[in-house]
């Protein structure tokens, strides 16, 4: 993870949220060329894509939007792509929450790999995290490892999926953004909130609760250090 | 492969070609409920989809068309989806032929799995064959095995990808169609030809050469048996 990769190109799955923005700057520090890939797939909030474009511009990284609306056509019955469904605020006892879009990360990573195939990039960076996986099976490391092998077999290439946040909690992700010099940018410019509110968000959706709890913890740790 | 599967539902990747039509009837014999899934992805020949719909109707199987046009947007530079490129008639010395669409089978199988997820099906049937793989890495068994694991990890289900043609050559696939009672149907109603010509096809594209050579071999074997 700390090696230098002169000449290597990386494709970052980039939604404009806290996690993928941190990954974008992480990749920028490591790879000679970085592509930011954003997916349009019937999210309820266009503000997410706008925020992503603005952040990529601030980072000086070329921004590509890929149409992945087939994902919502396949699964029109979940809460992230259908406003008439009230989303689960926490993980149910059994199974994933109704914000789970089956196959989403598989399609995103697969599309990023085809983009990488055509742009001679061999690294794919995604901000998934097993620590805060919220019941989504496709955020766990076994999925990522299997997906990596599948990509290599499918296209006869040696891709490498990098997941810098896999074992970080949200406080540690804030610390990483800070160490990359983008703490304020991530705090004010990103959209993590399920209700599409930029920065600190709506404050009550599961994504906001997780983000704000992590921020509080990190700020406390930082205060202790600087005292 | 020979077990009975009462109550199990299967999703068949179905293009209306020789291989997937044989798989459709193979699945019909084995599974309580069968879904035929056809992908629209910028093929040059709409006759393929028409032929597929007609065959599904003849089989009494419900036919679903899924939009997968994002695949051609990702890879607009190959011969199957771009009429201005002359396709390789045989496998080049190095790398796959220019009819290779990177990630195509990965997306098809992935979409079939999400469809299966929503329809409580756990079997996915595809007509890929390692024997006649023509240089496509995503027709080989290592890809299928890895893909199967990836699907299970992505959606926390136990899918089973079935590949009845994996180790059959084209003559054996004709024999299988014959044993399923659909030899004439496959011979006259399917479109395998890269130029979209139904039945025996244009006669000179790689798909026609393979199909017709296999047919000739099988007919010779059958004549010997019935003599």
PDB file of N, CA, C and O in Angstrom, chain A residues 112-178:
ATOM      1  N   UNK A 112     -15.612  -0.221 -14.019  1.00  0.00           N
ATOM      2  CA  UNK A 112     -14.323   0.466 -13.819  1.00  0.00           C
ATOM      3  C   UNK A 112     -13.195  -0.350 -14.445  1.00  0.00           C
ATOM      4  O   UNK A 112     -12.264   0.212 -15.038  1.00  0.00           O
ATOM      5  N   UNK A 113     -13.292  -1.666 -14.343  1.00  0.00           N
ATOM      6  CA  UNK A 113     -12.235  -2.528 -14.903  1.00  0.00           C
ATOM      7  C   UNK A 113     -12.228  -2.474 -16.429  1.00  0.00           C
ATOM      8  O   UNK A 113     -11.163  -2.468 -17.043  1.00  0.00           O
ATOM      9  N   UNK A 114     -13.400  -2.412 -17.046  1.00  0.00           N
ATOM     10  CA  UNK A 114     -13.450  -2.302 -18.514  1.00  0.00           C
ATOM     11  C   UNK A 114     -12.888  -0.941 -18.939  1.00  0.00           C
ATOM     12  O   UNK A 114     -12.121  -0.841 -19.903  1.00  0.00           O
ATOM     13  N   UNK A 115     -13.244   0.102 -18.185  1.00  0.00           N
ATOM     14  CA  UNK A 115     -12.666   1.428 -18.439  1.00  0.00           C
ATOM     15  C   UNK A 115     -11.139   1.343 -18.310  1.00  0.00           C
ATOM     16  O   UNK A 115     -10.399   1.842 -19.167  1.00  0.00           O
ATOM     17  N   UNK A 116     -10.669   0.698 -17.259  1.00  0.00           N
ATOM     18  CA  UNK A 116      -9.224   0.536 -17.033  1.00  0.00           C
ATOM     19  C   UNK A 116      -8.587  -0.246 -18.181  1.00  0.00           C
ATOM     20  O   UNK A 116      -7.507   0.116 -18.671  1.00  0.00           O
ATOM     21  N   UNK A 117      -9.260  -1.295 -18.636  1.00  0.00           N
ATOM     22  CA  UNK A 117      -8.789  -2.122 -19.758  1.00  0.00           C
ATOM     23  C   UNK A 117      -8.504  -1.236 -20.978  1.00  0.00           C
ATOM     24  O   UNK A 117      -7.470  -1.361 -21.619  1.00  0.00           O
ATOM     25  N   UNK A 118      -9.427  -0.331 -21.262  1.00  0.00           N
ATOM     26  CA  UNK A 118      -9.286   0.514 -22.448  1.00  0.00           C
ATOM     27  C   UNK A 118      -8.318   1.689 -22.244  1.00  0.00           C
ATOM     28  O   UNK A 118      -7.925   2.337 -23.204  1.00  0.00           O
ATOM     29  N   UNK A 119      -7.990   2.000 -20.991  1.00  0.00           N
ATOM     30  CA  UNK A 119      -7.095   3.131 -20.703  1.00  0.00           C
ATOM     31  C   UNK A 119      -5.742   2.671 -20.153  1.00  0.00           C
ATOM     32  O   UNK A 119      -5.014   3.465 -19.561  1.00  0.00           O
ATOM     33  N   UNK A 120      -5.448   1.383 -20.324  1.00  0.00           N
ATOM     34  CA  UNK A 120      -4.182   0.823 -19.855  1.00  0.00           C
ATOM     35  C   UNK A 120      -3.893   1.131 -18.389  1.00  0.00           C
ATOM     36  O   UNK A 120      -2.747   1.419 -18.021  1.00  0.00           O
ATOM     37  N   UNK A 121      -4.925   1.093 -17.580  1.00  0.00           N
ATOM     38  CA  UNK A 121      -4.745   1.238 -16.134  1.00  0.00           C
ATOM     39  C   UNK A 121      -4.880  -0.150 -15.525  1.00  0.00           C
ATOM     40  O   UNK A 121      -5.620  -0.987 -16.043  1.00  0.00           O
ATOM     41  N   UNK A 122      -4.135  -0.414 -14.440  1.00  0.00           N
ATOM     42  CA  UNK A 122      -4.304  -1.739 -13.851  1.00  0.00           C
ATOM     43  C   UNK A 122      -4.727  -1.712 -12.388  1.00  0.00           C
ATOM     44  O   UNK A 122      -4.943  -2.761 -11.796  1.00  0.00           O
ATOM     45  N   UNK A 123      -4.875  -0.502 -11.850  1.00  0.00           N
ATOM     46  CA  UNK A 123      -5.327  -0.401 -10.456  1.00  0.00           C
ATOM     47  C   UNK A 123      -6.745   0.179 -10.413  1.00  0.00           C
ATOM     48  O   UNK A 123      -7.057   1.115 -11.147  1.00  0.00           O
ATOM     49  N   UNK A 124      -7.580  -0.413  -9.587  1.00  0.00           N
ATOM     50  CA  UNK A 124      -8.946   0.074  -9.369  1.00  0.00           C
ATOM     51  C   UNK A 124      -9.088   0.346  -7.878  1.00  0.00           C
ATOM     52  O   UNK A 124      -8.825  -0.546  -7.066  1.00  0.00           O
ATOM     53  N   UNK A 125      -9.452   1.583  -7.542  1.00  0.00           N
ATOM     54  CA  UNK A 125      -9.531   1.961  -6.131  1.00  0.00           C
ATOM     55  C   UNK A 125     -10.995   2.150  -5.738  1.00  0.00           C
ATOM     56  O   UNK A 125     -11.742   2.859  -6.415  1.00  0.00           O
ATOM     57  N   UNK A 126     -11.395   1.510  -4.653  1.00  0.00           N
ATOM     58  CA  UNK A 126     -12.761   1.691  -4.157  1.00  0.00           C
ATOM     59  C   UNK A 126     -12.764   1.870  -2.640  1.00  0.00           C
ATOM     60  O   UNK A 126     -11.937   1.288  -1.933  1.00  0.00           O
ATOM     61  N   UNK A 127     -13.673   2.687  -2.168  1.00  0.00           N
ATOM     62  CA  UNK A 127     -13.710   3.066  -0.756  1.00  0.00           C
ATOM     63  C   UNK A 127     -14.546   2.154   0.125  1.00  0.00           C
ATOM     64  O   UNK A 127     -14.957   2.574   1.206  1.00  0.00           O
ATOM     65  N   UNK A 128     -14.815   0.934  -0.314  1.00  0.00           N
ATOM     66  CA  UNK A 128     -15.607   0.034   0.528  1.00  0.00           C
ATOM     67  C   UNK A 128     -14.886  -0.252   1.834  1.00  0.00           C
ATOM     68  O   UNK A 128     -13.665  -0.214   1.912  1.00  0.00           O
ATOM     69  N   UNK A 129     -15.687  -0.523   2.865  1.00  0.00           N
ATOM     70  CA  UNK A 129     -15.123  -0.757   4.193  1.00  0.00           C
ATOM     71  C   UNK A 129     -15.877  -1.867   4.898  1.00  0.00           C
ATOM     72  O   UNK A 129     -17.102  -1.829   5.011  1.00  0.00           O
ATOM     73  N   UNK A 130     -15.118  -2.852   5.329  1.00  0.00           N
ATOM     74  CA  UNK A 130     -15.725  -3.973   6.048  1.00  0.00           C
ATOM     75  C   UNK A 130     -16.103  -3.563   7.464  1.00  0.00           C
ATOM     76  O   UNK A 130     -17.054  -4.078   8.041  1.00  0.00           O
ATOM     77  N   UNK A 131     -15.368  -2.594   8.022  1.00  0.00           N
ATOM     78  CA  UNK A 131     -15.581  -2.154   9.396  1.00  0.00           C
ATOM     79  C   UNK A 131     -16.996  -1.600   9.574  1.00  0.00           C
ATOM     80  O   UNK A 131     -17.707  -1.948  10.508  1.00  0.00           O
ATOM     81  N   UNK A 132     -17.373  -0.722   8.665  1.00  0.00           N
ATOM     82  CA  UNK A 132     -18.687  -0.081   8.759  1.00  0.00           C
ATOM     83  C   UNK A 132     -19.630  -0.616   7.697  1.00  0.00           C
ATOM     84  O   UNK A 132     -20.373   0.125   7.084  1.00  0.00           O
ATOM     85  N   UNK A 133     -19.587  -1.948   7.445  1.00  0.00           N
ATOM     86  CA  UNK A 133     -20.197  -2.420   6.204  1.00  0.00           C
ATOM     87  C   UNK A 133     -21.721  -2.365   6.191  1.00  0.00           C
ATOM     88  O   UNK A 133     -22.345  -2.512   5.147  1.00  0.00           O
ATOM     89  N   UNK A 134     -22.343  -2.089   7.357  1.00  0.00           N
ATOM     90  CA  UNK A 134     -23.779  -1.806   7.416  1.00  0.00           C
ATOM     91  C   UNK A 134     -24.644  -2.916   6.818  1.00  0.00           C
ATOM     92  O   UNK A 134     -25.738  -2.662   6.346  1.00  0.00           O
ATOM     93  N   UNK A 135     -24.122  -4.129   6.763  1.00  0.00           N
ATOM     94  CA  UNK A 135     -24.940  -5.231   6.273  1.00  0.00           C
ATOM     95  C   UNK A 135     -24.860  -5.462   4.780  1.00  0.00           C
ATOM     96  O   UNK A 135     -25.547  -6.333   4.257  1.00  0.00           O
ATOM     97  N   UNK A 136     -24.030  -4.710   4.068  1.00  0.00           N
ATOM     98  CA  UNK A 136     -23.894  -4.922   2.625  1.00  0.00           C
ATOM     99  C   UNK A 136     -22.826  -5.987   2.361  1.00  0.00           C
ATOM    100  O   UNK A 136     -21.652  -5.742   2.621  1.00  0.00           O
ATOM    101  N   UNK A 137     -23.202  -7.129   1.821  1.00  0.00           N
ATOM    102  CA  UNK A 137     -22.176  -8.172   1.601  1.00  0.00           C
ATOM    103  C   UNK A 137     -21.082  -7.750   0.623  1.00  0.00           C
ATOM    104  O   UNK A 137     -19.941  -8.204   0.753  1.00  0.00           O
ATOM    105  N   UNK A 138     -21.422  -6.850  -0.326  1.00  0.00           N
ATOM    106  CA  UNK A 138     -20.428  -6.491  -1.343  1.00  0.00           C
ATOM    107  C   UNK A 138     -19.496  -5.356  -0.912  1.00  0.00           C
ATOM    108  O   UNK A 138     -18.884  -4.688  -1.744  1.00  0.00           O
ATOM    109  N   UNK A 139     -19.413  -5.138   0.424  1.00  0.00           N
ATOM    110  CA  UNK A 139     -18.399  -4.224   0.957  1.00  0.00           C
ATOM    111  C   UNK A 139     -17.315  -4.989   1.713  1.00  0.00           C
ATOM    112  O   UNK A 139     -16.403  -4.377   2.265  1.00  0.00           O
ATOM    113  N   UNK A 140     -17.431  -6.301   1.749  1.00  0.00           N
ATOM    114  CA  UNK A 140     -16.498  -7.088   2.549  1.00  0.00           C
ATOM    115  C   UNK A 140     -15.307  -7.567   1.721  1.00  0.00           C
ATOM    116  O   UNK A 140     -15.409  -7.733   0.513  1.00  0.00           O
ATOM    117  N   UNK A 141     -14.213  -7.836   2.428  1.00  0.00           N
ATOM    118  CA  UNK A 141     -12.991  -8.217   1.718  1.00  0.00           C
ATOM    119  C   UNK A 141     -13.131  -9.514   0.899  1.00  0.00           C
ATOM    120  O   UNK A 141     -12.609  -9.573  -0.232  1.00  0.00           O
ATOM    121  N   UNK A 142     -13.827 -10.548   1.387  1.00  0.00           N
ATOM    122  CA  UNK A 142     -13.956 -11.761   0.553  1.00  0.00           C
ATOM    123  C   UNK A 142     -14.589 -11.458  -0.816  1.00  0.00           C
ATOM    124  O   UNK A 142     -14.190 -12.036  -1.824  1.00  0.00           O
ATOM    125  N   UNK A 143     -15.537 -10.541  -0.836  1.00  0.00           N
ATOM    126  CA  UNK A 143     -16.112 -10.152  -2.127  1.00  0.00           C
ATOM    127  C   UNK A 143     -15.058  -9.501  -3.019  1.00  0.00           C
ATOM    128  O   UNK A 143     -14.926  -9.834  -4.199  1.00  0.00           O
ATOM    129  N   UNK A 144     -14.313  -8.565  -2.453  1.00  0.00           N
ATOM    130  CA  UNK A 144     -13.309  -7.834  -3.238  1.00  0.00           C
ATOM    131  C   UNK A 144     -12.244  -8.786  -3.803  1.00  0.00           C
ATOM    132  O   UNK A 144     -11.869  -8.701  -4.983  1.00  0.00           O
ATOM    133  N   UNK A 145     -11.783  -9.722  -2.973  1.00  0.00           N
ATOM    134  CA  UNK A 145     -10.750 -10.662  -3.428  1.00  0.00           C
ATOM    135  C   UNK A 145     -11.279 -11.531  -4.566  1.00  0.00           C
ATOM    136  O   UNK A 145     -10.595 -11.766  -5.564  1.00  0.00           O
ATOM    137  N   UNK A 146     -12.513 -11.995  -4.412  1.00  0.00           N
ATOM    138  CA  UNK A 146     -13.108 -12.832  -5.442  1.00  0.00           C
ATOM    139  C   UNK A 146     -13.345 -12.021  -6.720  1.00  0.00           C
ATOM    140  O   UNK A 146     -13.072 -12.483  -7.834  1.00  0.00           O
ATOM    141  N   UNK A 147     -13.820 -10.806  -6.552  1.00  0.00           N
ATOM    142  CA  UNK A 147     -14.072  -9.921  -7.696  1.00  0.00           C
ATOM    143  C   UNK A 147     -12.779  -9.662  -8.471  1.00  0.00           C
ATOM    144  O   UNK A 147     -12.774  -9.654  -9.707  1.00  0.00           O
ATOM    145  N   UNK A 148     -11.690  -9.463  -7.728  1.00  0.00           N
ATOM    146  CA  UNK A 148     -10.402  -9.208  -8.372  1.00  0.00           C
ATOM    147  C   UNK A 148     -10.001 -10.374  -9.261  1.00  0.00           C
ATOM    148  O   UNK A 148      -9.595 -10.203 -10.421  1.00  0.00           O
ATOM    149  N   UNK A 149     -10.178 -11.583  -8.736  1.00  0.00           N
ATOM    150  CA  UNK A 149      -9.836 -12.774  -9.518  1.00  0.00           C
ATOM    151  C   UNK A 149     -10.758 -12.882 -10.745  1.00  0.00           C
ATOM    152  O   UNK A 149     -10.306 -13.216 -11.850  1.00  0.00           O
ATOM    153  N   UNK A 150     -12.037 -12.582 -10.535  1.00  0.00           N
ATOM    154  CA  UNK A 150     -12.999 -12.659 -11.640  1.00  0.00           C
ATOM    155  C   UNK A 150     -12.630 -11.700 -12.773  1.00  0.00           C
ATOM    156  O   UNK A 150     -12.676 -12.061 -13.949  1.00  0.00           O
ATOM    157  N   UNK A 151     -12.247 -10.475 -12.412  1.00  0.00           N
ATOM    158  CA  UNK A 151     -11.823  -9.497 -13.430  1.00  0.00           C
ATOM    159  C   UNK A 151     -10.632 -10.013 -14.227  1.00  0.00           C
ATOM    160  O   UNK A 151     -10.592  -9.897 -15.460  1.00  0.00           O
ATOM    161  N   UNK A 152      -9.656 -10.578 -13.507  1.00  0.00           N
ATOM    162  CA  UNK A 152      -8.454 -11.073 -14.177  1.00  0.00           C
ATOM    163  C   UNK A 152      -8.783 -12.216 -15.127  1.00  0.00           C
ATOM    164  O   UNK A 152      -8.267 -12.279 -16.249  1.00  0.00           O
ATOM    165  N   UNK A 153      -9.681 -13.104 -14.685  1.00  0.00           N
ATOM    166  CA  UNK A 153     -10.079 -14.239 -15.526  1.00  0.00           C
ATOM    167  C   UNK A 153     -10.919 -13.767 -16.707  1.00  0.00           C
ATOM    168  O   UNK A 153     -10.826 -14.305 -17.803  1.00  0.00           O
ATOM    169  N   UNK A 154     -11.771 -12.772 -16.466  1.00  0.00           N
ATOM    170  CA  UNK A 154     -12.686 -12.316 -17.522  1.00  0.00           C
ATOM    171  C   UNK A 154     -11.938 -11.633 -18.663  1.00  0.00           C
ATOM    172  O   UNK A 154     -12.327 -11.749 -19.825  1.00  0.00           O
ATOM    173  N   UNK A 155     -10.888 -10.880 -18.318  1.00  0.00           N
ATOM    174  CA  UNK A 155     -10.232 -10.057 -19.342  1.00  0.00           C
ATOM    175  C   UNK A 155      -8.778 -10.412 -19.588  1.00  0.00           C
ATOM    176  O   UNK A 155      -8.101  -9.751 -20.371  1.00  0.00           O
ATOM    177  N   UNK A 156      -8.312 -11.456 -18.914  1.00  0.00           N
ATOM    178  CA  UNK A 156      -6.932 -11.906 -19.078  1.00  0.00           C
ATOM    179  C   UNK A 156      -5.943 -10.772 -18.808  1.00  0.00           C
ATOM    180  O   UNK A 156      -5.013 -10.546 -19.601  1.00  0.00           O
ATOM    181  N   UNK A 157      -6.156 -10.070 -17.736  1.00  0.00           N
ATOM    182  CA  UNK A 157      -5.274  -8.991 -17.304  1.00  0.00           C
ATOM    183  C   UNK A 157      -4.921  -9.212 -15.833  1.00  0.00           C
ATOM    184  O   UNK A 157      -5.518 -10.058 -15.173  1.00  0.00           O
ATOM    185  N   UNK A 158      -3.975  -8.429 -15.346  1.00  0.00           N
ATOM    186  CA  UNK A 158      -3.663  -8.480 -13.918  1.00  0.00           C
ATOM    187  C   UNK A 158      -4.072  -7.163 -13.286  1.00  0.00           C
ATOM    188  O   UNK A 158      -3.260  -6.249 -13.119  1.00  0.00           O
ATOM    189  N   UNK A 159      -5.350  -7.059 -12.959  1.00  0.00           N
ATOM    190  CA  UNK A 159      -5.828  -5.878 -12.247  1.00  0.00           C
ATOM    191  C   UNK A 159      -5.484  -6.008 -10.759  1.00  0.00           C
ATOM    192  O   UNK A 159      -5.253  -7.108 -10.249  1.00  0.00           O
ATOM    193  N   UNK A 160      -5.489  -4.870 -10.076  1.00  0.00           N
ATOM    194  CA  UNK A 160      -5.325  -4.905  -8.616  1.00  0.00           C
ATOM    195  C   UNK A 160      -6.371  -3.967  -8.016  1.00  0.00           C
ATOM    196  O   UNK A 160      -6.355  -2.757  -8.274  1.00  0.00           O
ATOM    197  N   UNK A 161      -7.318  -4.528  -7.283  1.00  0.00           N
ATOM    198  CA  UNK A 161      -8.307  -3.684  -6.602  1.00  0.00           C
ATOM    199  C   UNK A 161      -7.705  -3.236  -5.280  1.00  0.00           C
ATOM    200  O   UNK A 161      -7.277  -4.065  -4.466  1.00  0.00           O
ATOM    201  N   UNK A 162      -7.645  -1.928  -5.076  1.00  0.00           N
ATOM    202  CA  UNK A 162      -7.108  -1.374  -3.820  1.00  0.00           C
ATOM    203  C   UNK A 162      -8.271  -0.838  -2.988  1.00  0.00           C
ATOM    204  O   UNK A 162      -9.128  -0.112  -3.504  1.00  0.00           O
ATOM    205  N   UNK A 163      -8.259  -1.172  -1.707  1.00  0.00           N
ATOM    206  CA  UNK A 163      -9.338  -0.747  -0.801  1.00  0.00           C
ATOM    207  C   UNK A 163      -8.736  -0.105   0.441  1.00  0.00           C
ATOM    208  O   UNK A 163      -8.701  -0.719   1.511  1.00  0.00           O
ATOM    209  N   UNK A 164      -8.269   1.150   0.306  1.00  0.00           N
ATOM    210  CA  UNK A 164      -7.531   1.771   1.425  1.00  0.00           C
ATOM    211  C   UNK A 164      -8.343   1.916   2.711  1.00  0.00           C
ATOM    212  O   UNK A 164      -7.765   2.057   3.786  1.00  0.00           O
ATOM    213  N   UNK A 165      -9.673   1.864   2.632  1.00  0.00           N
ATOM    214  CA  UNK A 165     -10.499   2.061   3.829  1.00  0.00           C
ATOM    215  C   UNK A 165     -11.029   0.754   4.425  1.00  0.00           C
ATOM    216  O   UNK A 165     -11.793   0.793   5.394  1.00  0.00           O
ATOM    217  N   UNK A 166     -10.640  -0.386   3.835  1.00  0.00           N
ATOM    218  CA  UNK A 166     -11.276  -1.656   4.213  1.00  0.00           C
ATOM    219  C   UNK A 166     -11.354  -1.878   5.733  1.00  0.00           C
ATOM    220  O   UNK A 166     -12.384  -2.292   6.246  1.00  0.00           O
ATOM    221  N   UNK A 167     -10.256  -1.601   6.444  1.00  0.00           N
ATOM    222  CA  UNK A 167     -10.279  -1.873   7.881  1.00  0.00           C
ATOM    223  C   UNK A 167     -10.210  -0.600   8.727  1.00  0.00           C
ATOM    224  O   UNK A 167      -9.817  -0.632   9.892  1.00  0.00           O
ATOM    225  N   UNK A 168     -10.590   0.526   8.132  1.00  0.00           N
ATOM    226  CA  UNK A 168     -10.657   1.774   8.896  1.00  0.00           C
ATOM    227  C   UNK A 168     -12.090   2.022   9.349  1.00  0.00           C
ATOM    228  O   UNK A 168     -13.036   1.755   8.611  1.00  0.00           O
ATOM    229  N   UNK A 169     -12.249   2.545  10.579  1.00  0.00           N
ATOM    230  CA  UNK A 169     -13.590   3.023  10.938  1.00  0.00           C
ATOM    231  C   UNK A 169     -13.703   4.480  10.468  1.00  0.00           C
ATOM    232  O   UNK A 169     -12.750   5.044   9.926  1.00  0.00           O
ATOM    233  N   UNK A 170     -14.861   5.089  10.680  1.00  0.00           N
ATOM    234  CA  UNK A 170     -15.064   6.425  10.122  1.00  0.00           C
ATOM    235  C   UNK A 170     -14.115   7.462  10.730  1.00  0.00           C
ATOM    236  O   UNK A 170     -13.659   8.371  10.035  1.00  0.00           O
ATOM    237  N   UNK A 171     -13.790   7.310  12.022  1.00  0.00           N
ATOM    238  CA  UNK A 171     -12.840   8.250  12.653  1.00  0.00           C
ATOM    239  C   UNK A 171     -11.478   8.147  11.969  1.00  0.00           C
ATOM    240  O   UNK A 171     -10.825   9.166  11.682  1.00  0.00           O
ATOM    241  N   UNK A 172     -11.063   6.923  11.669  1.00  0.00           N
ATOM    242  CA  UNK A 172      -9.771   6.724  11.006  1.00  0.00           C
ATOM    243  C   UNK A 172      -9.792   7.251   9.567  1.00  0.00           C
ATOM    244  O   UNK A 172      -8.772   7.694   9.049  1.00  0.00           O
ATOM    245  N   UNK A 173     -10.962   7.185   8.930  1.00  0.00           N
ATOM    246  CA  UNK A 173     -11.074   7.728   7.571  1.00  0.00           C
ATOM    247  C   UNK A 173     -10.938   9.256   7.602  1.00  0.00           C
ATOM    248  O   UNK A 173     -10.289   9.855   6.738  1.00  0.00           O
ATOM    249  N   UNK A 174     -11.504   9.885   8.646  1.00  0.00           N
ATOM    250  CA  UNK A 174     -11.302  11.335   8.822  1.00  0.00           C
ATOM    251  C   UNK A 174      -9.819  11.645   9.051  1.00  0.00           C
ATOM    252  O   UNK A 174      -9.283  12.608   8.490  1.00  0.00           O
ATOM    253  N   UNK A 175      -9.154  10.789   9.835  1.00  0.00           N
ATOM    254  CA  UNK A 175      -7.723  10.987  10.095  1.00  0.00           C
ATOM    255  C   UNK A 175      -6.925  10.878   8.798  1.00  0.00           C
ATOM    256  O   UNK A 175      -5.992  11.658   8.549  1.00  0.00           O
ATOM    257  N   UNK A 176      -7.316   9.919   7.948  1.00  0.00           N
ATOM    258  CA  UNK A 176      -6.616   9.738   6.671  1.00  0.00           C
ATOM    259  C   UNK A 176      -6.792  10.974   5.780  1.00  0.00           C
ATOM    260  O   UNK A 176      -5.820  11.471   5.193  1.00  0.00           O
ATOM    261  N   UNK A 177      -8.022  11.491   5.717  1.00  0.00           N
ATOM    262  CA  UNK A 177      -8.266  12.701   4.919  1.00  0.00           C
ATOM    263  C   UNK A 177      -7.406  13.850   5.435  1.00  0.00           C
ATOM    264  O   UNK A 177      -6.815  14.616   4.653  1.00  0.00           O
ATOM    265  N   UNK A 178      -7.310  13.942   6.746  1.00  0.00           N
ATOM    266  CA  UNK A 178      -6.520  15.014   7.370  1.00  0.00           C
ATOM    267  C   UNK A 178      -5.044  14.862   6.993  1.00  0.00           C
ATOM    268  O   UNK A 178      -4.376  15.829   6.617  1.00  0.00           O
TER     269      UNK A 178
END
